mmCIF file of C-alpha atoms in Angstrom:
data_model
loop_
_atom_site.group_PDB
_atom_site.id
_atom_site.type_symbol
_atom_site.label_atom_id
_atom_site.label_comp_id
_atom_site.label_asym_id
_atom_site.label_seq_id
_atom_site.Cartn_x
_atom_site.Cartn_y
_atom_site.Cartn_z
ATOM 1 C CA MET B 227 -5.244 -8.950 -12.295
ATOM 2 C CA HIS B 228 -6.878 -7.605 -9.146
ATOM 3 C CA GLU B 229 -9.046 -5.405 -11.374
ATOM 4 C CA LEU B 230 -11.332 -8.432 -11.790
ATOM 5 C CA SER B 231 -11.968 -8.518 -8.044
ATOM 6 C CA ILE B 232 -12.489 -4.766 -8.096
ATOM 7 C CA ALA B 233 -14.946 -5.067 -11.003
ATOM 8 C CA GLU B 234 -16.853 -7.795 -9.159
ATOM 9 C CA SER B 235 -16.981 -5.625 -6.047
ATOM 10 C CA ILE B 236 -18.375 -2.781 -8.149
ATOM 11 C CA VAL B 237 -21.096 -5.057 -9.539
ATOM 12 C CA ASP B 238 -21.941 -6.388 -6.062
ATOM 13 C CA SER B 239 -22.173 -2.954 -4.458
ATOM 14 C CA VAL B 240 -24.309 -1.567 -7.285
ATOM 15 C CA VAL B 241 -26.698 -4.554 -7.369
ATOM 16 C CA GLN B 242 -27.038 -4.350 -3.587
ATOM 17 C CA ARG B 243 -28.375 -0.804 -3.949
ATOM 18 C CA THR B 244 -30.312 -1.025 -7.191
ATOM 19 C CA GLY B 245 -31.821 -4.484 -6.782
ATOM 20 C CA GLY B 246 -32.676 -6.030 -10.107
ATOM 21 C CA ARG B 247 -33.064 -2.694 -11.913
ATOM 22 C CA ARG B 248 -31.289 -2.434 -15.196
ATOM 23 C CA VAL B 249 -28.185 -0.258 -14.951
ATOM 24 C CA HIS B 250 -26.928 1.605 -18.021
ATOM 25 C CA VAL B 251 -24.038 3.643 -16.712
ATOM 26 C CA VAL B 252 -21.740 3.162 -13.744
ATOM 27 C CA ARG B 253 -19.491 6.041 -12.674
ATOM 28 C CA VAL B 254 -16.462 5.280 -10.537
ATOM 29 C CA ARG B 255 -13.856 7.508 -8.981
ATOM 30 C CA VAL B 256 -10.356 6.008 -9.024
ATOM 31 C CA GLY B 257 -7.536 7.891 -7.343
ATOM 32 C CA ARG B 258 -4.151 7.929 -9.022
ATOM 33 C CA LEU B 259 -2.512 6.456 -5.929
ATOM 34 C CA THR B 260 -4.590 3.279 -6.072
ATOM 35 C CA ALA B 261 -3.136 0.270 -7.836
ATOM 36 C CA VAL B 262 -6.060 0.194 -10.253
ATOM 37 C CA VAL B 263 -5.491 0.539 -13.987
ATOM 38 C CA PRO B 264 -8.584 2.036 -15.684
ATOM 39 C CA ASP B 265 -8.164 0.101 -18.951
ATOM 40 C CA ALA B 266 -7.819 -3.194 -17.099
ATOM 41 C CA LEU B 267 -10.835 -2.254 -14.991
ATOM 42 C CA ARG B 268 -12.944 -1.577 -18.105
ATOM 43 C CA PHE B 269 -11.936 -4.921 -19.580
ATOM 44 C CA CYS B 270 -12.827 -6.773 -16.385
ATOM 45 C CA PHE B 271 -16.045 -4.807 -15.923
ATOM 46 C CA GLU B 272 -17.405 -6.295 -19.133
ATOM 47 C CA LEU B 273 -16.656 -9.796 -17.846
ATOM 48 C CA ALA B 274 -17.978 -9.145 -14.348
ATOM 49 C CA THR B 275 -21.266 -7.645 -15.513
ATOM 50 C CA ALA B 276 -22.232 -10.464 -17.883
ATOM 51 C CA GLY B 277 -25.423 -12.136 -16.697
ATOM 52 C CA THR B 278 -26.136 -9.381 -14.159
ATOM 53 C CA PRO B 279 -28.483 -6.342 -14.318
ATOM 54 C CA LEU B 280 -25.366 -4.359 -15.257
ATOM 55 C CA GLU B 281 -24.709 -6.312 -18.433
ATOM 56 C CA GLY B 282 -23.904 -3.937 -21.265
ATOM 57 C CA ALA B 283 -23.547 -0.960 -18.926
ATOM 58 C CA ARG B 284 -20.946 1.682 -19.704
ATOM 59 C CA LEU B 285 -18.227 2.241 -17.123
ATOM 60 C CA GLU B 286 -17.114 5.845 -16.717
ATOM 61 C CA VAL B 287 -13.851 6.216 -14.834
ATOM 62 C CA ASP B 288 -13.033 9.551 -13.220
ATOM 63 C CA GLN B 289 -9.345 9.462 -12.277
ATOM 64 C CA THR B 290 -8.687 11.806 -9.385
ATOM 65 C CA ASP B 291 -5.340 13.498 -8.936
ATOM 66 C CA ALA B 292 -3.145 12.880 -5.962
ATOM 67 C CA ARG B 293 -2.587 15.676 -3.441
ATOM 68 C CA VAL B 294 -0.703 15.680 -0.158
ATOM 69 C CA HIS B 295 -0.583 18.053 2.783
ATOM 70 C CA CYS B 296 2.981 18.807 3.883
ATOM 71 C CA ARG B 297 3.449 19.034 7.652
ATOM 72 C CA ALA B 298 6.769 20.819 7.232
ATOM 73 C CA CYS B 299 5.583 23.783 5.146
ATOM 74 C CA GLU B 300 1.818 23.438 5.770
ATOM 75 C CA LYS B 301 1.013 23.503 2.056
ATOM 76 C CA ASP B 302 -1.130 21.215 -0.093
ATOM 77 C CA VAL B 303 0.740 20.068 -3.200
ATOM 78 C CA ALA B 304 0.003 17.789 -6.161
ATOM 79 C CA VAL B 305 2.098 14.650 -6.546
ATOM 80 C CA THR B 306 2.441 12.626 -9.699
ATOM 81 C CA ASP B 307 3.633 9.274 -8.389
ATOM 82 C CA LEU B 308 3.820 7.173 -5.256
ATOM 83 C CA LEU B 309 6.951 8.961 -4.063
ATOM 84 C CA LEU B 310 5.022 11.251 -1.791
ATOM 85 C CA LEU B 311 7.281 14.272 -1.548
ATOM 86 C CA CYS B 312 6.424 17.913 -1.058
ATOM 87 C CA ASP B 313 8.031 20.490 -3.341
ATOM 88 C CA CYS B 314 10.067 21.581 -0.305
ATOM 89 C CA GLY B 315 11.667 18.130 -0.191
ATOM 90 C CA SER B 316 9.874 16.901 2.922
ATOM 91 C CA ALA B 317 8.426 13.400 3.006
ATOM 92 C CA ASP B 318 6.399 14.207 6.121
ATOM 93 C CA VAL B 319 3.098 14.408 4.277
ATOM 94 C CA ASP B 320 -0.522 13.285 4.641
ATOM 95 C CA VAL B 321 -2.444 12.096 1.601
ATOM 96 C CA VAL B 322 -5.392 14.427 0.956
ATOM 97 C CA SER B 323 -6.675 12.756 -2.206
ATOM 98 C CA GLY B 324 -5.719 10.081 -4.694
ATOM 99 C CA ARG B 325 -6.675 6.947 -2.771
ATOM 100 C CA GLU B 326 -10.366 7.028 -3.691
ATOM 101 C CA LEU B 327 -11.958 3.883 -5.065
ATOM 102 C CA GLN B 328 -15.670 4.607 -5.110
ATOM 103 C CA VAL B 329 -18.813 4.103 -7.096
ATOM 104 C CA SER B 330 -20.066 7.667 -7.315
ATOM 105 C CA SER B 331 -23.346 7.184 -9.204
ATOM 106 C CA VAL B 332 -25.272 5.007 -11.637
ATOM 107 C CA GLU B 333 -27.874 5.563 -14.350
ATOM 108 C CA VAL B 334 -30.851 3.253 -13.894
ATOM 109 C CA VAL B 335 -34.117 2.797 -15.712
ATOM 110 C CA MET C 560 -13.204 -18.526 -12.193
ATOM 111 C CA CYS C 561 -14.746 -19.546 -15.478
ATOM 112 C CA SER C 562 -12.357 -21.394 -17.749
ATOM 113 C CA THR C 563 -13.872 -19.921 -20.898
ATOM 114 C CA CYS C 564 -13.230 -16.263 -20.403
ATOM 115 C CA GLY C 565 -11.662 -15.928 -16.979
ATOM 116 C CA CYS C 566 -14.683 -14.220 -15.478
ATOM 117 C CA GLY C 567 -16.498 -14.672 -12.214
ATOM 118 C CA THR C 568 -15.510 -15.698 -8.720
ATOM 119 C CA ASP C 569 -14.952 -19.325 -8.090
ATOM 120 C CA GLY C 570 -14.943 -20.358 -4.486
ATOM 121 C CA ALA C 571 -11.476 -20.568 -3.045
ATOM 122 C CA ARG C 572 -10.750 -24.078 -1.741
ATOM 123 C CA ILE C 573 -9.723 -24.414 1.859
ATOM 124 C CA THR C 574 -7.826 -27.507 2.983
ATOM 125 C CA VAL C 575 -6.652 -28.304 6.481
ATOM 126 C CA ALA C 576 -3.145 -29.768 6.245
ATOM 127 C CA GLY C 577 -3.266 -33.402 7.278
ATOM 128 C CA HIS C 578 -6.922 -33.865 6.323
ATOM 129 C CA GLU C 579 -7.760 -35.482 3.040
ATOM 130 C CA HIS C 580 -11.058 -33.784 2.358
ATOM 131 C CA THR C 581 -11.387 -30.338 0.896
ATOM 132 C CA HIS C 582 -13.960 -27.807 1.959
ATOM 133 C CA ASP C 583 -15.447 -26.173 -1.063
ATOM 134 C CA HIS C 584 -17.233 -23.009 -0.095
ATOM 135 C CA ILE C 585 -18.469 -21.728 -3.367
ATOM 136 C CA SER C 586 -19.933 -18.337 -2.898
ATOM 137 C CA GLY C 587 -21.142 -15.571 -5.111
ATOM 138 C CA ARG C 588 -22.299 -15.971 -8.649
ATOM 139 C CA THR C 589 -21.853 -19.094 -10.667
ATOM 140 C CA ASP C 590 -19.720 -19.236 -13.753
ATOM 141 C CA ASP C 591 -22.551 -20.032 -16.077
ATOM 142 C CA HIS C 592 -21.812 -17.585 -18.808
ATOM 143 C CA SER C 593 -19.510 -17.902 -21.719
ATOM 144 C CA LEU C 594 -18.661 -15.913 -24.777
ATOM 145 C CA ASP C 595 -21.487 -17.758 -26.552
ATOM 146 C CA ARG C 596 -23.988 -16.772 -23.937
ATOM 147 C CA ALA C 597 -22.905 -13.167 -24.102
ATOM 148 C CA HIS C 598 -23.735 -13.375 -27.763
ATOM 149 C CA GLU C 599 -27.179 -14.820 -27.051
ATOM 150 C CA HIS C 600 -27.830 -11.982 -24.692
ATOM 151 C CA ALA C 601 -27.341 -9.459 -27.418
ATOM 152 C CA HIS C 602 -30.614 -10.655 -28.870
ATOM 153 C CA GLU C 603 -32.577 -10.772 -25.664
ATOM 154 C CA HIS C 604 -32.606 -7.028 -25.329
ATOM 155 C CA PRO C 605 -34.058 -5.440 -28.422
ATOM 156 C CA HIS C 606 -32.912 -2.141 -29.782
ATOM 157 C CA GLU C 607 -34.512 0.118 -27.252
ATOM 158 C CA HIS C 608 -33.317 3.592 -26.390
ATOM 159 C CA PRO C 609 -33.114 3.429 -22.629
ATOM 160 C CA VAL C 610 -31.039 6.563 -22.208
ATOM 161 C CA ASP C 611 -34.168 8.711 -22.424
ATOM 162 C CA ARG C 612 -35.756 6.947 -19.501
ATOM 163 C CA THR C 613 -32.827 6.584 -17.140
ATOM 164 C CA HIS C 614 -32.176 8.622 -14.058
ATOM 165 C CA THR C 615 -29.163 9.110 -11.870
ATOM 166 C CA LEU C 616 -28.734 7.474 -8.488
ATOM 167 C CA GLU C 617 -25.990 8.955 -6.333
ATOM 168 C CA LEU C 618 -24.311 6.076 -4.508
ATOM 169 C CA GLU C 619 -20.929 7.238 -3.145
ATOM 170 C CA VAL C 620 -20.011 3.786 -1.952
ATOM 171 C CA ALA C 621 -16.467 2.503 -1.428
ATOM 172 C CA VAL C 622 -15.757 -0.290 -3.901
ATOM 173 C CA LEU C 623 -13.845 -2.357 -1.368
ATOM 174 C CA ALA C 624 -16.303 -1.638 1.447
ATOM 175 C CA ARG C 625 -17.322 -5.282 1.753
ATOM 176 C CA ASN C 626 -13.733 -6.523 1.895
ATOM 177 C CA ASP C 627 -12.786 -3.802 4.357
ATOM 178 C CA HIS C 628 -15.801 -4.599 6.538
ATOM 179 C CA LEU C 629 -14.916 -8.307 6.636
ATOM 180 C CA ALA C 630 -11.280 -7.412 7.318
ATOM 181 C CA GLU C 631 -12.369 -5.336 10.316
ATOM 182 C CA GLN C 632 -14.410 -8.289 11.582
ATOM 183 C CA ASN C 633 -11.359 -10.550 11.217
ATOM 184 C CA ARG C 634 -9.222 -7.967 12.988
ATOM 185 C CA ALA C 635 -11.698 -7.706 15.875
ATOM 186 C CA TRP C 636 -11.920 -11.508 16.191
ATOM 187 C CA LEU C 637 -8.130 -11.818 16.251
ATOM 188 C CA THR C 638 -7.576 -8.904 18.609
ATOM 189 C CA GLU C 639 -10.145 -10.209 21.106
ATOM 190 C CA ARG C 640 -8.145 -13.420 21.343
ATOM 191 C CA GLY C 641 -4.776 -11.718 21.546
ATOM 192 C CA ILE C 642 -3.693 -13.281 18.244
ATOM 193 C CA ARG C 643 -0.986 -11.409 16.344
ATOM 194 C CA ALA C 644 -1.660 -11.738 12.620
ATOM 195 C CA LEU C 645 0.986 -10.979 10.005
ATOM 196 C CA ASN C 646 0.265 -10.816 6.286
ATOM 197 C CA LEU C 647 3.380 -12.033 4.426
ATOM 198 C CA MET C 648 3.670 -10.898 0.833
ATOM 199 C CA SER C 649 6.384 -11.344 -1.786
ATOM 200 C CA SER C 650 7.009 -12.493 -5.320
ATOM 201 C CA PRO C 651 7.010 -16.292 -5.789
ATOM 202 C CA GLY C 652 10.229 -17.859 -4.532
ATOM 203 C CA ALA C 653 11.366 -15.091 -2.189
ATOM 204 C CA GLY C 654 11.494 -17.581 0.677
ATOM 205 C CA LYS C 655 8.290 -16.985 2.638
ATOM 206 C CA THR C 656 7.654 -20.651 3.382
ATOM 207 C CA THR C 657 11.303 -21.334 4.279
ATOM 208 C CA LEU C 658 11.184 -18.323 6.596
ATOM 209 C CA LEU C 659 8.057 -19.704 8.253
ATOM 210 C CA GLU C 660 9.518 -23.211 8.598
ATOM 211 C CA ARG C 661 12.519 -21.794 10.424
ATOM 212 C CA THR C 662 10.397 -19.410 12.483
ATOM 213 C CA ILE C 663 8.189 -22.306 13.614
ATOM 214 C CA ALA C 664 11.192 -24.507 14.406
ATOM 215 C CA GLU C 665 12.894 -21.783 16.442
ATOM 216 C CA SER C 666 9.896 -20.308 18.217
ATOM 217 C CA GLY C 667 8.289 -23.588 19.238
ATOM 218 C CA THR C 668 4.557 -23.664 19.811
ATOM 219 C CA GLY C 669 2.023 -20.930 19.432
ATOM 220 C CA VAL C 670 2.183 -20.486 15.662
ATOM 221 C CA SER C 671 -0.459 -21.247 13.059
ATOM 222 C CA VAL C 672 -0.453 -20.477 9.376
ATOM 223 C CA ILE C 673 -2.882 -19.706 6.566
ATOM 224 C CA GLU C 674 -1.204 -20.590 3.280
ATOM 225 C CA GLY C 675 -2.372 -18.961 0.062
ATOM 226 C CA ASP C 676 -1.481 -20.368 -3.348
ATOM 227 C CA GLN C 677 -3.331 -20.725 -6.597
ATOM 228 C CA GLU C 678 -3.034 -24.512 -6.504
ATOM 229 C CA THR C 679 -1.607 -27.420 -4.447
ATOM 230 C CA VAL C 680 -1.328 -27.972 -0.702
ATOM 231 C CA PHE C 681 2.492 -28.209 -0.837
ATOM 232 C CA ASP C 682 3.106 -25.245 1.442
ATOM 233 C CA ALA C 683 0.558 -26.203 4.099
ATOM 234 C CA GLU C 684 2.159 -29.650 4.227
ATOM 235 C CA ARG C 685 5.613 -28.085 4.662
ATOM 236 C CA ILE C 686 4.281 -25.949 7.513
ATOM 237 C CA ARG C 687 2.628 -28.925 9.155
ATOM 238 C CA ALA C 688 5.837 -30.948 8.832
ATOM 239 C CA ALA C 689 7.640 -28.057 10.535
ATOM 240 C CA GLY C 690 5.301 -28.444 13.503
ATOM 241 C CA ALA C 691 2.552 -25.848 13.163
ATOM 242 C CA ARG C 692 -1.117 -26.065 12.292
ATOM 243 C CA ALA C 693 -1.926 -24.862 8.799
ATOM 244 C CA VAL C 694 -4.781 -24.466 6.369
ATOM 245 C CA GLN C 695 -4.272 -24.039 2.669
ATOM 246 C CA VAL C 696 -6.377 -21.595 0.682
ATOM 247 C CA ASN C 697 -6.261 -22.321 -3.037
ATOM 248 C CA THR C 698 -7.419 -19.295 -4.944
ATOM 249 C CA GLY C 699 -7.663 -21.026 -8.334
ATOM 250 C CA ALA C 700 -7.105 -18.277 -10.850
ATOM 251 C CA GLY C 701 -7.182 -15.628 -8.115
ATOM 252 C CA CYS C 702 -3.986 -13.648 -7.615
ATOM 253 C CA HIS C 703 -4.399 -12.592 -3.973
ATOM 254 C CA LEU C 704 -6.129 -13.498 -0.719
ATOM 255 C CA ASP C 705 -9.099 -11.441 0.381
ATOM 256 C CA ALA C 706 -10.745 -10.917 3.751
ATOM 257 C CA ASP C 707 -13.533 -13.429 3.079
ATOM 258 C CA MET C 708 -11.040 -16.208 2.276
ATOM 259 C CA VAL C 709 -9.198 -15.446 5.517
ATOM 260 C CA ARG C 710 -12.460 -15.451 7.484
ATOM 261 C CA ARG C 711 -13.300 -18.906 6.142
ATOM 262 C CA ALA C 712 -9.750 -20.140 6.724
ATOM 263 C CA LEU C 713 -9.965 -18.926 10.349
ATOM 264 C CA GLU C 714 -13.163 -20.943 10.820
ATOM 265 C CA GLU C 715 -11.243 -24.079 9.857
ATOM 266 C CA LEU C 716 -7.990 -23.219 11.579
ATOM 267 C CA ARG C 717 -9.402 -21.900 14.870
ATOM 268 C CA PRO C 718 -6.070 -20.561 16.125
ATOM 269 C CA ASP C 719 -5.586 -20.624 19.901
ATOM 270 C CA PRO C 720 -5.647 -17.388 21.897
ATOM 271 C CA ALA C 721 -2.336 -15.509 22.084
ATOM 272 C CA GLU C 722 -0.923 -17.378 19.091
ATOM 273 C CA THR C 723 0.993 -15.794 16.250
ATOM 274 C CA LEU C 724 -0.845 -16.233 12.956
ATOM 275 C CA PHE C 725 1.058 -15.961 9.704
ATOM 276 C CA ILE C 726 -0.971 -15.430 6.553
ATOM 277 C CA GLU C 727 1.237 -16.334 3.600
ATOM 278 C CA ASN C 728 -0.307 -14.494 0.672
ATOM 279 C CA VAL C 729 -0.218 -15.645 -2.947
ATOM 280 C CA GLY C 730 3.237 -14.935 -4.414
ATOM 281 C CA ASN C 731 2.661 -11.644 -6.214
ATOM 282 C CA LEU C 732 4.105 -8.166 -5.654
ATOM 283 C CA VAL C 733 1.100 -6.331 -7.101
ATOM 284 C CA CYS C 734 -2.414 -7.420 -6.213
ATOM 285 C CA PRO C 735 -2.198 -8.417 -2.522
ATOM 286 C CA ALA C 736 -1.217 -4.836 -1.612
ATOM 287 C CA LEU C 737 -4.775 -3.649 -2.115
ATOM 288 C CA PHE C 738 -6.663 -6.105 0.071
ATOM 289 C CA ASP C 739 -6.882 -5.716 3.832
ATOM 290 C CA LEU C 740 -7.181 -9.150 5.446
ATOM 291 C CA GLY C 741 -7.556 -8.015 9.043
ATOM 292 C CA GLU C 742 -3.871 -8.475 9.854
ATOM 293 C CA ALA C 743 -2.005 -6.475 12.482
ATOM 294 C CA ARG C 744 1.033 -5.939 10.241
ATOM 295 C CA LYS C 745 1.979 -6.305 6.591
ATOM 296 C CA VAL C 746 5.398 -7.809 5.880
ATOM 297 C CA VAL C 747 7.032 -7.792 2.451
ATOM 298 C CA VAL C 748 9.765 -10.345 1.796
ATOM 299 C CA ILE C 749 12.208 -9.534 -0.991
ATOM 300 C CA SER C 750 15.176 -11.777 -1.782
ATOM 301 C CA VAL C 751 18.554 -10.535 -2.971
ATOM 302 C CA THR C 752 18.315 -12.622 -6.150
ATOM 303 C CA GLU C 753 15.333 -10.550 -7.318
ATOM 304 C CA GLY C 754 17.270 -7.316 -7.778
ATOM 305 C CA ASP C 755 17.425 -4.149 -5.715
ATOM 306 C CA ASP C 756 15.086 -2.146 -7.968
ATOM 307 C CA LYS C 757 11.918 -3.795 -6.669
ATOM 308 C CA PRO C 758 10.645 -1.006 -4.374
ATOM 309 C CA LEU C 759 10.449 1.476 -7.235
ATOM 310 C CA LYS C 760 9.093 -1.123 -9.666
ATOM 311 C CA TYR C 761 6.353 -2.281 -7.277
ATOM 312 C CA PRO C 762 5.718 0.861 -5.236
ATOM 313 C CA HIS C 763 2.201 -0.017 -4.035
ATOM 314 C CA MET C 764 3.456 -3.089 -2.215
ATOM 315 C CA PHE C 765 6.250 -1.221 -0.440
ATOM 316 C CA ALA C 766 3.994 1.737 0.316
ATOM 317 C CA ALA C 767 1.658 -0.646 2.172
ATOM 318 C CA ALA C 768 4.348 -2.527 4.153
ATOM 319 C CA ASP C 769 5.158 -2.206 7.846
ATOM 320 C CA LEU C 770 8.308 -4.310 7.509
ATOM 321 C CA VAL C 771 10.553 -5.305 4.601
ATOM 322 C CA LEU C 772 12.534 -8.483 5.155
ATOM 323 C CA VAL C 773 15.479 -8.697 2.748
ATOM 324 C CA ASN C 774 15.977 -12.460 2.550
ATOM 325 C CA LYS C 775 18.789 -14.712 1.254
ATOM 326 C CA ILE C 776 21.557 -12.367 2.391
ATOM 327 C CA ASP C 777 23.829 -15.427 2.476
ATOM 328 C CA LEU C 778 23.843 -15.037 -1.337
ATOM 329 C CA LEU C 779 24.954 -11.370 -1.279
ATOM 330 C CA PRO C 780 28.559 -12.207 -2.327
ATOM 331 C CA TYR C 781 27.237 -13.706 -5.577
ATOM 332 C CA VAL C 782 24.750 -11.081 -6.747
ATOM 333 C CA ASP C 783 24.707 -7.348 -7.454
ATOM 334 C CA PHE C 784 22.277 -6.258 -4.793
ATOM 335 C CA ASP C 785 22.563 -3.083 -2.775
ATOM 336 C CA VAL C 786 20.651 -3.412 0.496
ATOM 337 C CA HIS C 787 21.091 0.318 1.144
ATOM 338 C CA ARG C 788 19.449 1.170 -2.166
ATOM 339 C CA VAL C 789 16.433 -0.960 -1.265
ATOM 340 C CA GLU C 790 16.238 0.683 2.131
ATOM 341 C CA ARG C 791 16.525 4.200 0.686
ATOM 342 C CA ASP C 792 13.935 3.604 -2.055
ATOM 343 C CA ALA C 793 11.512 1.806 0.239
ATOM 344 C CA ARG C 794 11.728 4.613 2.825
ATOM 345 C CA GLU C 795 11.113 7.229 0.147
ATOM 346 C CA LEU C 796 7.855 5.440 -0.609
ATOM 347 C CA ASN C 797 7.059 4.768 3.001
ATOM 348 C CA PRO C 798 9.117 6.683 5.590
ATOM 349 C CA GLY C 799 7.722 4.680 8.512
ATOM 350 C CA LEU C 800 8.672 1.166 7.450
ATOM 351 C CA ASP C 801 11.225 -1.095 9.132
ATOM 352 C CA LEU C 802 13.767 -3.149 7.192
ATOM 353 C CA LEU C 803 15.677 -6.228 8.317
ATOM 354 C CA PRO C 804 18.244 -8.139 6.222
ATOM 355 C CA VAL C 805 18.002 -11.877 7.044
ATOM 356 C CA SER C 806 18.751 -15.328 5.761
ATOM 357 C CA ALA C 807 16.003 -17.858 6.365
ATOM 358 C CA ARG C 808 18.395 -20.598 5.206
ATOM 359 C CA THR C 809 21.332 -19.879 7.514
ATOM 360 C CA GLY C 810 19.313 -18.183 10.256
ATOM 361 C CA GLU C 811 21.377 -14.975 10.110
ATOM 362 C CA ASN C 812 19.682 -12.029 11.860
ATOM 363 C CA LEU C 813 16.483 -13.980 12.455
ATOM 364 C CA THR C 814 16.492 -12.986 16.116
ATOM 365 C CA ASP C 815 15.815 -9.418 14.858
ATOM 366 C CA TRP C 816 12.744 -10.784 13.083
ATOM 367 C CA TYR C 817 11.547 -12.611 16.212
ATOM 368 C CA ASP C 818 12.095 -9.462 18.280
ATOM 369 C CA TRP C 819 10.125 -7.422 15.760
ATOM 370 C CA ILE C 820 7.198 -9.866 15.994
ATOM 371 C CA SER C 821 7.286 -9.867 19.787
ATOM 372 C CA GLN C 822 6.903 -6.086 19.800
ATOM 373 C CA ILE C 823 3.610 -6.136 17.895
#
């Protein structure tokens, strides 16, 4: 259940930037290649925010699709799982997106 | 972690093998809330309509920035001293500690170990009995080591320059994959009794690995385990990884493992 650690890190990084201000919404970007399950993250977020200025805040998860750049055919293609293969069959690819794990914004009073 | 609802961060306990006292470094928030308290809170904040008065703050901050920052500090500290650090990950019972016992016995001095387990100092004691210095990190309910735990363990362990440092992560093929500890290499140990479908079942772990050690190959005659399948699947996830079949019990192929370490 590493989502609990992730949720705690979210709370820490938000509080660090918002001080004691009450936070009502937290928006996070979670790439599909990260080992983070949004439902588990939401569950843990409720636990991690209790007793903090984020208590009761809504967590909005924006799951970003995974894309790779293929060095063989020089194209960017979407991938649906961790088997990072280009449509041309090459595994010589660079991840362009899908590994994001970021707090994008918050709603504060 | 709070025993009521599983929330919060309790301080990991760090114990130097051979010392009786435990260093409790409790950091972060305290576990002073419970389901009851959450209920009380519902009445502390009356039915206001805050949405009208809120405004958006753009943050764009990496969630694991703090862990990654501490991991970089660990990495710099280790690199300055010429210490090779390896993060060993596997499911429970794959043979990490046995592998380390044999590695210590056969490579002599110059090895120290950070042992991660939820509870007990069993593994640190085994490592110490094998002849190396060890500290035990007990994560309590935590399912992985993080960079802060390793930083604190390093303060206790103080490995000598040019040593090899093994960080034996909590037995778990999921969570440790996500947390950089400051190691030079990540090593995944998989044993033949676990089944050859593990790379595709736990892809994040194999995608993060530099080396896969297939352990307990002395048991290959008794189990249906296809080493080539593991190698093929693991390389599909991670074309750059190395793979070595070994037996920590019989010592088979362990010189390949020692050679691999010496090339770091």
